[in-house]
Short mmCIF file of C-alpha atoms and ligand atoms in Angstrom, two decimals:
data_model
loop_
_atom_site.label_atom_id
_atom_site.label_comp_id
_atom_site.label_asym_id
_atom_site.label_seq_id
_atom_site.Cartn_x
_atom_site.Cartn_y
_atom_site.Cartn_z
CA MET A 1 10.17 -11.77 17.98
CA LEU A 2 10.06 -7.87 17.81
CA SER A 3 6.55 -7.29 15.55
CA CYS A 4 4.70 -3.81 15.55
CA LYS A 5 3.25 -1.94 12.98
CA THR A 6 5.04 0.89 10.74
CA ILE A 7 4.13 3.73 9.02
CA GLU A 8 2.99 2.28 6.08
CA ASP A 9 0.24 0.71 7.75
CA PHE A 10 -1.72 3.85 8.60
CA ASP A 11 -3.53 5.91 6.59
CA LEU A 12 -2.03 9.58 7.25
CA ARG A 13 -4.55 11.84 5.28
CA GLY A 14 -4.94 14.95 7.30
CA ARG A 15 -4.14 13.44 10.20
CA ARG A 16 -1.94 14.60 13.04
CA VAL A 17 1.03 12.36 12.78
CA PHE A 18 3.49 12.32 15.84
CA ILE A 19 6.69 11.55 15.15
CA ARG A 20 9.30 10.93 17.76
CA VAL A 21 12.75 11.54 16.24
CA ASP A 22 16.26 11.18 17.73
CA TYR A 23 17.31 15.12 16.64
CA ASN A 24 19.81 15.17 19.43
CA VAL A 25 22.85 16.70 17.30
CA PRO A 26 26.32 18.56 18.26
CA LEU A 27 25.88 21.86 18.58
CA ASP A 28 28.85 24.95 18.30
CA GLU A 29 28.62 27.40 20.70
CA ALA A 30 26.91 29.89 18.16
CA GLY A 31 23.83 27.23 18.34
CA ASN A 32 25.11 26.03 14.67
CA VAL A 33 24.10 22.41 13.84
CA THR A 34 27.76 21.02 13.24
CA ASP A 35 26.79 17.23 12.31
CA ASP A 36 23.23 16.94 10.55
CA SER A 37 23.45 13.33 9.90
CA ARG A 38 20.77 12.28 12.66
CA ILE A 39 18.68 14.53 11.13
CA ARG A 40 19.06 13.41 7.32
CA ARG A 41 18.33 9.95 8.55
CA SER A 42 14.89 11.20 9.35
CA LEU A 43 13.97 12.82 6.60
CA PRO A 44 12.51 9.31 4.75
CA THR A 45 10.04 9.10 7.32
CA VAL A 46 9.11 12.73 7.72
CA ASN A 47 8.97 12.65 3.98
CA TYR A 48 6.65 9.81 3.58
CA ALA A 49 4.21 11.41 6.12
CA LEU A 50 4.03 14.42 4.46
CA ASP A 51 3.56 13.10 1.23
CA HIS A 52 0.85 11.04 2.49
CA GLY A 53 -1.11 14.00 3.56
CA GLY A 54 0.21 13.62 7.07
CA ARG A 55 0.37 16.95 9.62
CA VAL A 56 3.58 16.16 11.07
CA ILE A 57 4.47 16.96 14.40
CA LEU A 58 8.14 16.22 15.27
CA ALA A 59 9.53 15.81 18.79
CA SER A 60 12.98 15.16 20.13
CA HIS A 61 15.04 15.90 22.93
CA LEU A 62 18.28 17.31 22.67
CA GLY A 63 21.19 17.07 25.60
CA ARG A 64 20.50 16.61 29.28
CA PRO A 65 18.66 19.42 30.49
CA LYS A 66 17.50 19.42 33.86
CA GLY A 67 13.75 19.20 33.48
CA LYS A 68 13.61 23.07 32.68
CA PRO A 69 14.32 25.33 29.52
CA GLU A 70 17.73 25.66 28.72
CA PRO A 71 18.18 28.32 25.93
CA LYS A 72 21.24 26.47 24.68
CA LEU A 73 19.60 23.36 24.09
CA SER A 74 16.81 24.51 22.03
CA LEU A 75 16.02 22.60 19.11
CA LYS A 76 15.01 25.95 17.31
CA PRO A 77 18.79 25.56 15.05
CA VAL A 78 17.41 22.07 14.26
CA ALA A 79 14.16 23.52 12.54
CA VAL A 80 16.30 25.75 10.24
CA ARG A 81 18.50 22.99 9.34
CA LEU A 82 15.00 20.71 8.71
CA SER A 83 13.74 23.56 6.55
CA ARG A 84 16.49 23.82 4.52
CA LEU A 85 16.84 19.62 3.72
CA LEU A 86 13.06 19.65 3.57
CA ASN A 87 12.69 22.37 1.29
CA LYS A 88 10.08 23.49 2.93
CA GLU A 89 9.05 25.63 5.92
CA VAL A 90 9.47 24.35 9.37
CA LYS A 91 7.26 25.60 11.86
CA PHE A 92 8.66 25.84 15.49
CA ALA A 93 6.49 25.45 18.76
CA PRO A 94 8.19 27.31 21.65
CA ASP A 95 7.25 24.13 23.97
CA CYS A 96 6.17 20.64 23.42
CA ILE A 97 2.95 20.56 25.45
CA GLY A 98 0.42 23.00 26.51
CA SER A 99 -2.86 25.41 24.91
CA GLN A 100 -0.30 27.30 22.89
CA VAL A 101 1.42 24.24 21.12
CA GLU A 102 -2.21 22.77 20.72
CA GLU A 103 -3.25 25.65 18.61
CA MET A 104 -0.50 25.38 16.68
CA VAL A 105 -0.91 21.41 15.61
CA GLU A 106 -4.78 22.37 15.24
CA ALA A 107 -3.84 24.94 12.73
CA LEU A 108 -1.29 22.54 11.02
CA GLN A 109 -2.65 21.49 7.51
CA PRO A 110 -1.82 18.48 5.34
CA GLY A 111 1.78 18.30 3.99
CA GLU A 112 3.31 21.00 6.86
CA VAL A 113 5.75 20.61 9.41
CA LEU A 114 5.92 21.43 13.34
CA LEU A 115 8.92 20.50 15.14
CA LEU A 116 8.34 20.99 18.94
CA GLU A 117 10.45 22.00 21.88
CA ASN A 118 13.05 20.08 23.46
CA LEU A 119 11.24 17.52 25.37
CA ARG A 120 13.50 17.49 28.13
CA PHE A 121 12.81 20.87 29.42
CA HIS A 122 9.84 19.15 31.26
CA PRO A 123 11.00 16.85 33.89
CA GLY A 124 8.05 14.61 33.30
CA GLU A 125 10.07 13.52 29.91
CA THR A 126 12.47 11.47 31.46
CA LYS A 127 10.30 10.46 34.46
CA ASN A 128 8.18 8.81 32.04
CA ASP A 129 5.35 10.82 33.66
CA LEU A 130 1.77 9.70 32.79
CA GLN A 131 0.15 13.25 33.18
CA PHE A 132 2.70 14.47 30.64
CA ALA A 133 2.75 11.45 28.21
CA ARG A 134 -1.23 12.31 28.03
CA GLU A 135 -0.48 15.64 26.82
CA LEU A 136 1.95 14.76 24.16
CA ALA A 137 -0.64 11.96 23.22
CA ARG A 138 -3.39 14.90 22.90
CA LEU A 139 -1.22 15.89 20.35
CA ALA A 140 -1.44 13.03 18.12
CA ASP A 141 -3.47 10.96 15.95
CA VAL A 142 -0.67 8.55 14.82
CA TYR A 143 2.00 7.95 16.89
CA ILE A 144 5.65 6.80 15.02
CA ASN A 145 8.75 5.94 17.15
CA GLU A 146 11.56 6.91 14.67
CA ALA A 147 14.20 7.22 17.72
CA PHE A 148 16.08 4.14 17.73
CA GLY A 149 19.18 5.78 19.87
CA THR A 150 16.64 6.42 23.19
CA ALA A 151 14.69 3.05 22.13
CA HIS A 152 16.08 1.71 25.14
CA ARG A 153 14.76 4.11 27.27
CA ARG A 154 11.30 3.85 29.32
CA HIS A 155 10.53 7.90 28.31
CA ALA A 156 7.37 9.56 28.59
CA SER A 157 8.04 10.35 24.42
CA THR A 158 8.90 6.97 23.99
CA TYR A 159 7.17 4.69 26.42
CA GLY A 160 4.32 6.47 28.16
CA ILE A 161 2.74 8.19 25.68
CA VAL A 162 1.65 4.64 23.71
CA GLN A 163 -1.02 4.02 25.90
CA PHE A 164 -2.81 7.61 25.40
CA VAL A 165 -2.77 6.82 21.28
CA GLU A 166 -5.19 5.08 19.06
CA ALA A 167 -2.56 4.49 16.65
CA ALA A 168 1.13 3.42 17.02
CA GLY A 169 4.04 2.00 15.10
CA ILE A 170 7.64 2.77 13.92
CA GLY A 171 9.19 4.60 10.96
CA PHE A 172 11.63 3.43 8.08
CA LEU A 173 14.95 4.03 10.35
CA MET A 174 14.04 2.18 13.24
CA ARG A 175 12.42 -0.87 10.79
CA LYS A 176 16.06 -0.89 9.12
CA GLU A 177 17.48 -1.27 12.78
CA ILE A 178 15.43 -4.51 13.81
CA GLU A 179 15.88 -6.18 10.60
CA TYR A 180 19.75 -5.75 10.26
CA PHE A 181 19.37 -6.92 13.91
CA GLU A 182 17.01 -10.12 13.10
CA ARG A 183 19.30 -11.00 10.12
CA ALA A 184 22.27 -11.06 12.35
CA LEU A 185 20.97 -13.04 15.58
CA VAL A 186 17.36 -14.27 15.14
CA ASP A 187 18.19 -16.54 11.94
CA PRO A 188 21.91 -15.62 10.75
CA ARG A 189 23.35 -17.46 8.15
CA ARG A 190 26.46 -19.02 9.89
CA PRO A 191 29.10 -19.59 10.81
CA LEU A 192 28.33 -16.17 13.10
CA LEU A 193 31.11 -14.47 14.91
CA ALA A 194 31.05 -11.69 17.16
CA VAL A 195 34.00 -9.35 17.18
CA ILE A 196 33.77 -7.79 21.18
CA GLY A 197 36.33 -5.22 22.07
CA GLY A 198 36.19 -1.96 24.20
CA ALA A 199 37.75 -0.95 27.61
CA LYS A 200 36.05 -3.23 30.07
CA VAL A 201 34.48 -6.50 30.69
CA SER A 202 31.50 -5.38 33.36
CA THR A 203 30.04 -2.94 30.46
CA LYS A 204 29.72 -5.86 28.26
CA ILE A 205 29.27 -8.99 30.09
CA GLY A 206 25.51 -9.23 29.48
CA ILE A 207 26.24 -9.08 25.89
CA LEU A 208 29.04 -11.66 26.06
CA GLU A 209 26.62 -14.01 27.70
CA SER A 210 23.40 -13.34 25.38
CA LEU A 211 25.88 -13.72 22.10
CA LEU A 212 27.40 -16.84 23.69
CA GLU A 213 24.08 -18.85 23.32
CA LYS A 214 24.06 -17.47 19.38
CA VAL A 215 27.31 -17.25 17.84
CA ASP A 216 29.64 -19.98 16.56
CA LYS A 217 33.01 -17.83 17.20
CA LEU A 218 33.72 -15.35 19.59
CA VAL A 219 36.40 -12.61 19.03
CA ILE A 220 37.62 -10.44 21.98
CA GLY A 221 40.05 -7.31 21.66
CA GLY A 222 40.59 -4.45 23.61
CA ALA A 223 41.36 -3.94 27.30
CA MET A 224 38.82 -6.46 27.93
CA ALA A 225 41.17 -9.45 26.92
CA PHE A 226 43.69 -8.47 30.27
CA THR A 227 40.93 -9.74 32.40
CA PHE A 228 40.70 -12.99 30.82
CA TYR A 229 44.84 -13.18 30.81
CA ARG A 230 44.45 -12.58 34.46
CA TYR A 231 41.68 -16.02 34.97
CA LEU A 232 43.91 -18.01 32.71
CA GLY A 233 47.08 -16.58 35.00
CA TRP A 234 48.97 -14.53 32.38
CA PRO A 235 51.17 -11.13 33.34
CA THR A 236 49.06 -8.08 32.67
CA GLY A 237 51.43 -5.57 33.54
CA LYS A 238 49.75 -2.17 34.14
CA SER A 239 47.42 -3.29 31.44
CA LEU A 240 43.50 -2.46 32.35
CA VAL A 241 41.95 -5.31 34.35
CA GLU A 242 38.73 -5.42 36.46
CA GLU A 243 39.77 -7.41 38.93
CA GLU A 244 36.37 -7.84 39.97
CA MET A 245 35.33 -8.92 36.44
CA VAL A 246 38.14 -12.31 36.57
CA ASP A 247 35.84 -14.60 38.00
CA VAL A 248 33.28 -13.69 35.13
CA ALA A 249 35.47 -13.89 32.50
CA GLY A 250 36.85 -17.52 33.74
CA ARG A 251 32.81 -18.44 33.26
CA VAL A 252 32.73 -16.77 30.04
CA MET A 253 35.33 -19.08 28.73
CA LYS A 254 34.15 -22.25 30.57
CA ARG A 255 30.89 -21.93 28.90
CA ALA A 256 32.69 -21.31 25.36
CA TRP A 257 34.44 -24.34 25.89
CA GLN A 258 31.27 -26.25 27.03
CA SER A 259 29.26 -25.19 24.80
CA GLY A 260 31.64 -25.40 21.34
CA VAL A 261 32.12 -21.79 20.74
CA LYS A 262 35.40 -20.80 18.99
CA LEU A 263 36.29 -17.99 21.65
CA TYR A 264 39.98 -16.13 20.45
CA ILE A 265 41.74 -13.91 22.49
CA PRO A 266 44.92 -12.18 21.44
CA VAL A 267 48.07 -13.79 20.91
CA ASP A 268 50.17 -11.19 21.02
CA VAL A 269 50.18 -7.44 22.11
CA VAL A 270 51.40 -3.78 21.29
CA VAL A 271 52.39 -2.88 25.26
CA ALA A 272 53.57 0.46 25.77
CA SER A 273 55.28 2.57 28.94
CA GLY A 274 52.29 4.40 29.37
CA LEU A 275 49.26 5.32 28.00
CA SER A 276 50.75 8.22 25.73
CA PRO A 277 51.35 8.82 22.12
CA GLN A 278 55.12 9.58 23.03
CA ALA A 279 55.64 6.40 25.09
CA GLU A 280 57.86 3.85 24.16
CA SER A 281 56.25 0.60 22.45
CA ARG A 282 57.08 -3.05 21.25
CA THR A 283 54.86 -5.87 20.54
CA VAL A 284 55.18 -9.11 23.19
CA PRO A 285 53.75 -12.56 22.70
CA CYS A 286 50.11 -13.22 25.11
CA GLN A 287 52.68 -14.23 27.90
CA GLU A 288 55.04 -12.21 28.50
CA ILE A 289 53.88 -8.85 29.12
CA PRO A 290 56.57 -7.07 30.96
CA ARG A 291 55.51 -5.69 34.67
CA ASP A 292 55.65 -2.39 34.08
CA TRP A 293 54.33 -2.29 30.48
CA MET A 294 50.44 -1.83 29.24
CA GLY A 295 48.55 -3.70 26.69
CA LEU A 296 47.34 -1.08 24.57
CA ASP A 297 47.10 -2.90 20.92
CA ILE A 298 46.63 -6.12 19.77
CA GLY A 299 50.11 -7.01 18.13
CA PRO A 300 50.38 -8.20 14.50
CA ALA A 301 50.10 -12.23 15.14
CA THR A 302 46.79 -11.73 16.17
CA ILE A 303 46.05 -9.47 13.51
CA THR A 304 47.03 -12.16 11.37
CA LEU A 305 44.94 -14.55 13.34
CA PHE A 306 41.36 -12.40 13.90
CA GLU A 307 41.57 -11.70 9.89
CA GLU A 308 41.63 -15.29 9.61
CA VAL A 309 38.52 -15.73 11.68
CA ILE A 310 37.09 -13.06 9.56
CA SER A 311 37.31 -14.09 6.78
CA ASP A 312 35.63 -17.56 7.23
CA THR A 313 32.17 -16.44 8.45
CA GLN A 314 28.87 -15.69 6.83
CA THR A 315 27.66 -13.17 9.35
CA ILE A 316 29.53 -10.51 11.68
CA ILE A 317 28.91 -8.53 14.90
CA TRP A 318 31.06 -5.82 15.84
CA ASN A 319 31.49 -3.69 18.94
CA GLY A 320 34.43 -2.25 20.51
CA PRO A 321 37.77 -1.24 19.56
CA MET A 322 40.89 -3.94 19.49
CA GLY A 323 43.53 -0.85 21.27
CA VAL A 324 43.36 2.23 22.24
CA PHE A 325 42.62 3.48 18.51
CA GLU A 326 42.49 7.02 19.30
CA MET A 327 46.18 7.37 19.67
CA GLU A 328 48.32 6.78 15.94
CA LYS A 329 50.58 4.17 17.57
CA PHE A 330 47.75 2.05 18.89
CA LYS A 331 45.36 1.95 16.26
CA SER A 332 46.81 -0.58 13.67
CA GLY A 333 44.44 -3.68 15.47
CA THR A 334 41.40 -1.83 15.18
CA PHE A 335 41.81 -0.31 12.14
CA SER A 336 43.06 -4.18 10.54
CA VAL A 337 40.12 -5.67 11.86
CA ALA A 338 37.44 -2.76 10.51
CA ARG A 339 39.27 -3.53 7.20
CA ALA A 340 39.28 -7.53 7.30
CA ILE A 341 35.45 -6.79 8.04
CA GLY A 342 34.70 -4.77 5.21
CA ARG A 343 36.60 -6.91 2.97
CA SER A 344 34.63 -9.77 3.94
CA SER A 345 31.83 -10.66 1.82
CA ALA A 346 29.84 -11.58 5.00
CA LEU A 347 26.53 -9.57 6.29
CA SER A 348 28.03 -7.07 8.74
CA ILE A 349 26.97 -5.20 11.37
CA ALA A 350 28.42 -2.81 13.74
CA GLY A 351 27.72 -0.30 16.34
CA GLY A 352 27.74 0.99 19.97
CA GLY A 353 30.51 3.61 21.78
CA ASP A 354 33.26 4.47 19.60
CA THR A 355 32.68 1.74 16.82
CA ASP A 356 31.17 3.79 13.84
CA VAL A 357 33.84 6.64 14.87
CA ALA A 358 36.74 3.78 14.49
CA ILE A 359 35.31 2.54 11.30
CA SER A 360 34.80 5.88 9.64
CA ARG A 361 38.49 6.53 10.62
CA ALA A 362 39.32 3.25 9.06
CA GLY A 363 37.70 4.29 5.82
CA VAL A 364 35.51 1.59 5.59
CA THR A 365 31.90 3.28 6.22
CA ASP A 366 30.75 2.22 2.86
CA GLN A 367 31.81 -1.91 3.10
CA ILE A 368 29.72 -2.63 6.47
CA SER A 369 26.61 -3.96 5.69
CA TYR A 370 25.13 -1.86 8.74
CA ILE A 371 26.11 0.68 10.67
CA SER A 372 23.75 0.82 14.13
CA THR A 373 22.59 4.45 14.81
CA GLY A 374 22.17 3.88 18.16
CA GLY A 375 24.95 3.23 21.07
CA GLY A 376 23.35 2.48 24.01
CA ALA A 377 20.16 0.91 22.47
CA PHE A 378 22.36 -1.28 19.94
CA LEU A 379 24.15 -2.82 23.04
CA GLU A 380 20.71 -3.62 24.66
CA LEU A 381 19.35 -4.93 21.99
CA LEU A 382 22.36 -7.21 21.43
CA GLU A 383 22.00 -8.27 25.13
CA LYS A 384 18.15 -8.35 25.60
CA GLY A 385 16.83 -8.61 22.02
CA THR A 386 14.40 -6.56 22.62
CA LEU A 387 13.81 -2.49 23.52
CA PRO A 388 11.34 -1.18 26.06
CA ALA A 389 10.09 1.51 23.46
CA LEU A 390 9.35 -1.72 20.89
CA GLU A 391 8.16 -4.05 23.27
CA ILE A 392 5.34 -1.16 24.05
CA LEU A 393 4.27 -1.13 20.32
CA LYS A 394 3.73 -4.93 19.97
CA GLY A 395 0.17 -5.71 19.28
CA LYS A 396 -0.67 -1.94 19.26
CA GLY A 397 -4.07 -1.46 17.22
CA GLY A 398 -4.38 1.17 14.78
CA SER A 399 -5.84 1.35 11.53
CA HIS A 400 -5.18 -0.35 8.24
CA GLU A 401 -4.32 -3.88 9.98
CA GLU A 402 -0.91 -5.40 8.75
CA THR A 403 1.60 -5.92 11.30
CA PHE A 404 5.16 -5.82 10.43
CA HIS A 405 6.81 -8.79 11.29
CA SER A 406 10.53 -8.03 10.24
CA ARG A 407 12.73 -10.21 8.32
P1 AMP B 501 33.94 0.79 24.84
O1 AMP B 501 33.34 1.92 25.22
O2 AMP B 501 34.25 0.33 26.17
O3 AMP B 501 33.78 0.30 24.04
O4 AMP B 501 35.63 1.11 25.17
C1 AMP B 501 36.00 1.86 24.17
C2 AMP B 501 37.45 2.73 24.58
O5 AMP B 501 38.96 1.42 24.90
C3 AMP B 501 38.02 3.27 23.81
O6 AMP B 501 38.32 4.66 23.99
C4 AMP B 501 39.82 2.69 23.80
O7 AMP B 501 40.75 3.54 23.97
C5 AMP B 501 39.32 2.19 25.07
N1 AMP B 501 40.45 0.85 24.53
C6 AMP B 501 40.39 -0.08 23.84
N2 AMP B 501 41.77 -0.76 24.06
C7 AMP B 501 42.30 -0.36 25.18
C8 AMP B 501 43.28 -1.00 25.90
N3 AMP B 501 43.92 -2.20 25.51
N4 AMP B 501 43.82 -0.20 27.08
C9 AMP B 501 42.94 0.99 27.41
N5 AMP B 501 42.12 1.33 26.78
C10 AMP B 501 41.93 0.84 25.42
#
């Protein structure tokens, strides 16, 4: 059970509220923010801190600078956009640690905001260097982690810092992520279904094994399915198969049979002569993939099968496309599954990799109960049931005791 304090548990009046946000936003060549949804998602927590008299310090990474300043990855444009969204001035610090930053923080008044420069301009951030973490902690009376997207990382600003601050907890976005995760996997309404697709078994095996312990039904689509085909001795043509994962796929199948989990794999396949929008394509039954063809989507019979499975569930977890949905010819399986999940009255939680892109292209964003904001973090939470940045916050002391036990 994940339990930690939330921002509502602390008295913020006049205190330096250090919020680790995820402002890793896309920028164009001219340095303009091209998608500000990550900034918008932080607003409830930032506004809460401001409204409650906090002196708000925001810290984030942007891109992957190699431990030194890279002007193109400055968070300055983010300060400009945030200022517009908050409708108030956002001060910008030229660094994230050091005496000049400390002076700016000291000068900060209740209800004012200061955004620090990119944390990853220092090598200590990703190395979880304790000295760097200590310097960050010098800026904080209350530490709030709101960066779900990096919660699977043991970095100085998500992990190391916590041991040096007196009061630490999570923000509203982080709380929502945990709440939905727990509603889906800790105490779900059943039947519980997981729909897992994507390219490789190797990147999802931990998740498959962990889900097998919890779900009633498991649907497998995408290229992953062909490694299962290979285990069953079915022809796969030129489809993507991970030879070294064939035994692992067999293990997953056997465990599903033994534990009574209903496992569904595609019963027909859209095959093509090559991985190209111009390639010739047709549908074949599952055991008849021709030698020189590759499977690039689930077929219409599988769509019907998966729709039926989806319609008889109370809780659905979805990660990974059913086919190469980026190409017009091979998007139908993924979009049909997205729409079926959207139509279902079950609690539906999706995330990881391209799943959110597929959902938005299928036009069902509003019909999914919750779309996780964290790619790798969502997948690691599915697999391990917790995340380093949450673990370190567990049982962390602070004023105004009231620990958040989600659900
Ligand atoms: P993942 O990051 O593992 O979720 O994989 C997502 C990628 O898997 C997408 O870019 C899809 O195009 C790709 N994919 C899904 N099905 C297939 C398939 N049958 N053959 C090749 N690639 C696929």
